[in-house]
């Protein structure tokens, strides 16, 4: 069975921000999905060692809000379509060597591995992306030290914001991932700001029209007096 080690706070902060973002992203697309974090996913009956515990994962065809303690693939036939692993500061090479093989056995369509401490080793890399290919199974198709990588299953970019202990993962859109997908709080603030701006514009327009009416009335009164 996969040994769970305590996550450091950076992993926790990354997951706490990213999981609800992915859930909102699917909701905005009109394709709601269950997006979970850090649950055991068992993929071979009678063998509890065949298990993964993704930092973030997506279950296609499963509604958001479902209570999941652990997931047994053979009971539902549903395999995560996407999984993200944040490389552990305690055992980084577990995510480089062991994780891809386990996710290959699981049958996940796409696996992204993010290493927040990639600069600490010459053989480490910020991003790795694995895709399930018809003839070869899960293979690594991309590595990069750029601040973003495109996640095909999600249909958007994963992008690093901040550095060091402030590093977080966000979703981004656009051809090069230039536009950040807003958090719920950011979207609410933007909506309130747009509403406020619209009200101010309407009030300004009303004041302008009232001034025009007053001006026209004044001009009309002067004309009558002259007659």
Coordinates of C-alpha atoms in Angstrom, one line a residue, residues 31-165:
X31 CA -19.5 20.0 -17.6
X32 CA -19.4 19.6 -13.8
X33 CA -17.0 17.0 -12.5
X34 CA -16.0 15.7 -9.1
X35 CA -12.6 17.2 -8.2
X36 CA -11.0 15.6 -5.2
X37 CA -7.8 15.8 -3.3
X38 CA -5.6 13.4 -1.3
X39 CA -7.9 10.4 -1.2
X40 CA -6.8 6.8 -1.7
X41 CA -7.7 5.4 -5.1
X42 CA -7.5 1.6 -5.3
X43 CA -7.3 0.2 -8.7
X44 CA -6.9 -3.6 -8.3
X45 CA -9.3 -5.7 -6.2
X46 CA -7.8 -7.8 -3.4
X47 CA -4.5 -6.0 -3.7
X48 CA -4.4 -2.9 -1.4
X49 CA -0.8 -2.1 -2.5
X50 CA -2.2 -1.0 -5.8
X51 CA -3.2 2.5 -4.8
X52 CA -2.5 6.1 -5.5
X53 CA -3.4 9.3 -3.5
X54 CA -3.3 12.2 -6.0
X55 CA -2.9 15.7 -4.6
X56 CA -5.7 16.7 -7.0
X57 CA -7.7 14.5 -9.3
X58 CA -10.8 14.6 -11.6
X59 CA -13.5 11.8 -11.8
X60 CA -15.4 12.1 -15.1
X61 CA -19.1 11.4 -14.9
X62 CA -19.2 11.9 -11.1
X63 CA -21.1 14.9 -9.7
X64 CA -19.4 17.5 -7.5
X65 CA -20.2 17.3 -3.8
X66 CA -20.2 13.5 -3.6
X67 CA -18.7 12.2 -0.4
X68 CA -15.6 10.1 -1.1
X69 CA -13.6 8.4 1.6
X70 CA -11.7 6.2 -0.9
X71 CA -12.3 5.3 -4.5
X72 CA -12.4 1.7 -5.7
X73 CA -12.1 1.6 -9.5
X74 CA -13.6 -1.9 -9.9
X75 CA -16.8 -0.9 -8.2
X76 CA -17.6 2.0 -10.5
X77 CA -15.5 1.4 -13.6
X78 CA -14.5 5.1 -13.4
X79 CA -10.8 6.0 -13.5
X80 CA -9.6 9.6 -12.9
X81 CA -9.1 11.4 -16.2
X82 CA -6.6 13.8 -14.7
X83 CA -4.2 13.7 -11.7
X84 CA -1.8 16.2 -10.3
X85 CA 1.1 15.3 -8.0
X86 CA 3.1 18.0 -6.1
X87 CA 6.5 16.6 -5.6
X88 CA 7.2 15.8 -1.9
X89 CA 9.9 17.7 -0.1
X90 CA 10.5 14.6 2.0
X91 CA 10.8 12.1 -0.8
X92 CA 11.0 13.8 -4.1
X93 CA 12.1 10.9 -6.2
X94 CA 9.0 8.9 -5.3
X95 CA 7.1 11.2 -7.6
X96 CA 9.7 11.0 -10.3
X97 CA 10.0 7.2 -10.4
X98 CA 7.2 5.4 -8.5
X99 CA 4.2 7.7 -9.3
X100 CA 4.3 7.4 -13.2
X101 CA 4.3 3.6 -13.0
X102 CA 1.4 3.5 -10.6
X103 CA -0.7 6.0 -12.7
X104 CA 0.1 3.9 -15.8
X105 CA -1.4 0.8 -14.0
X106 CA -4.4 2.9 -12.9
X107 CA -5.0 4.0 -16.5
X108 CA -5.3 7.7 -15.9
X109 CA -5.5 9.8 -19.2
X110 CA -3.2 12.6 -18.0
X111 CA -0.8 13.0 -15.2
X112 CA 1.0 16.3 -14.4
X113 CA 3.8 16.4 -11.8
X114 CA 4.8 19.7 -10.4
X115 CA 8.1 20.1 -8.5
X116 CA 8.1 23.4 -6.5
X117 CA 11.8 22.7 -5.5
X118 CA 13.0 21.8 -9.0
X119 CA 16.0 24.1 -8.7
X120 CA 17.5 22.0 -5.9
X121 CA 18.7 19.2 -8.2
X122 CA 20.3 19.1 -11.7
X123 CA 18.1 16.1 -12.6
X124 CA 14.9 17.7 -11.4
X125 CA 12.4 19.6 -13.5
X126 CA 9.5 22.0 -12.7
X127 CA 6.8 20.3 -14.8
X128 CA 6.3 16.8 -16.2
X129 CA 3.3 15.8 -18.3
X130 CA 2.3 12.3 -19.0
X131 CA -0.4 11.2 -21.5
X132 CA -2.1 7.9 -22.1
X133 CA -1.4 6.8 -25.7
X134 CA -3.3 4.0 -27.4
X135 CA -0.3 1.9 -28.2
X136 CA 2.2 2.8 -25.5
X137 CA 0.1 3.5 -22.4
X138 CA 1.1 6.4 -20.1
X139 CA 4.2 8.1 -21.4
X140 CA 6.0 11.3 -20.6
X141 CA 5.3 13.7 -23.4
X142 CA 6.6 17.0 -22.0
X143 CA 9.0 18.4 -19.5
X144 CA 9.6 22.1 -19.0
X145 CA 11.0 24.6 -16.5
X146 CA 8.7 27.3 -17.8
X147 CA 6.1 28.8 -15.4
X148 CA 3.2 27.1 -17.2
X149 CA 2.2 24.0 -18.9
X150 CA -0.9 23.1 -20.9
X151 CA -3.2 20.4 -19.4
X152 CA -5.0 18.8 -22.3
X153 CA -7.7 17.0 -20.3
X154 CA -8.5 20.2 -18.4
X155 CA -8.5 22.3 -21.6
X156 CA -6.5 25.1 -20.0
X157 CA -3.0 26.0 -18.6
X158 CA -1.5 25.3 -15.2
X159 CA 0.5 28.3 -14.2
X160 CA 2.8 29.0 -11.3
X161 CA 2.2 32.3 -9.5
X162 CA 4.7 33.5 -7.0
X163 CA 8.0 32.0 -6.0
X164 CA 9.5 30.0 -3.1
X165 CA 7.1 29.6 -0.2

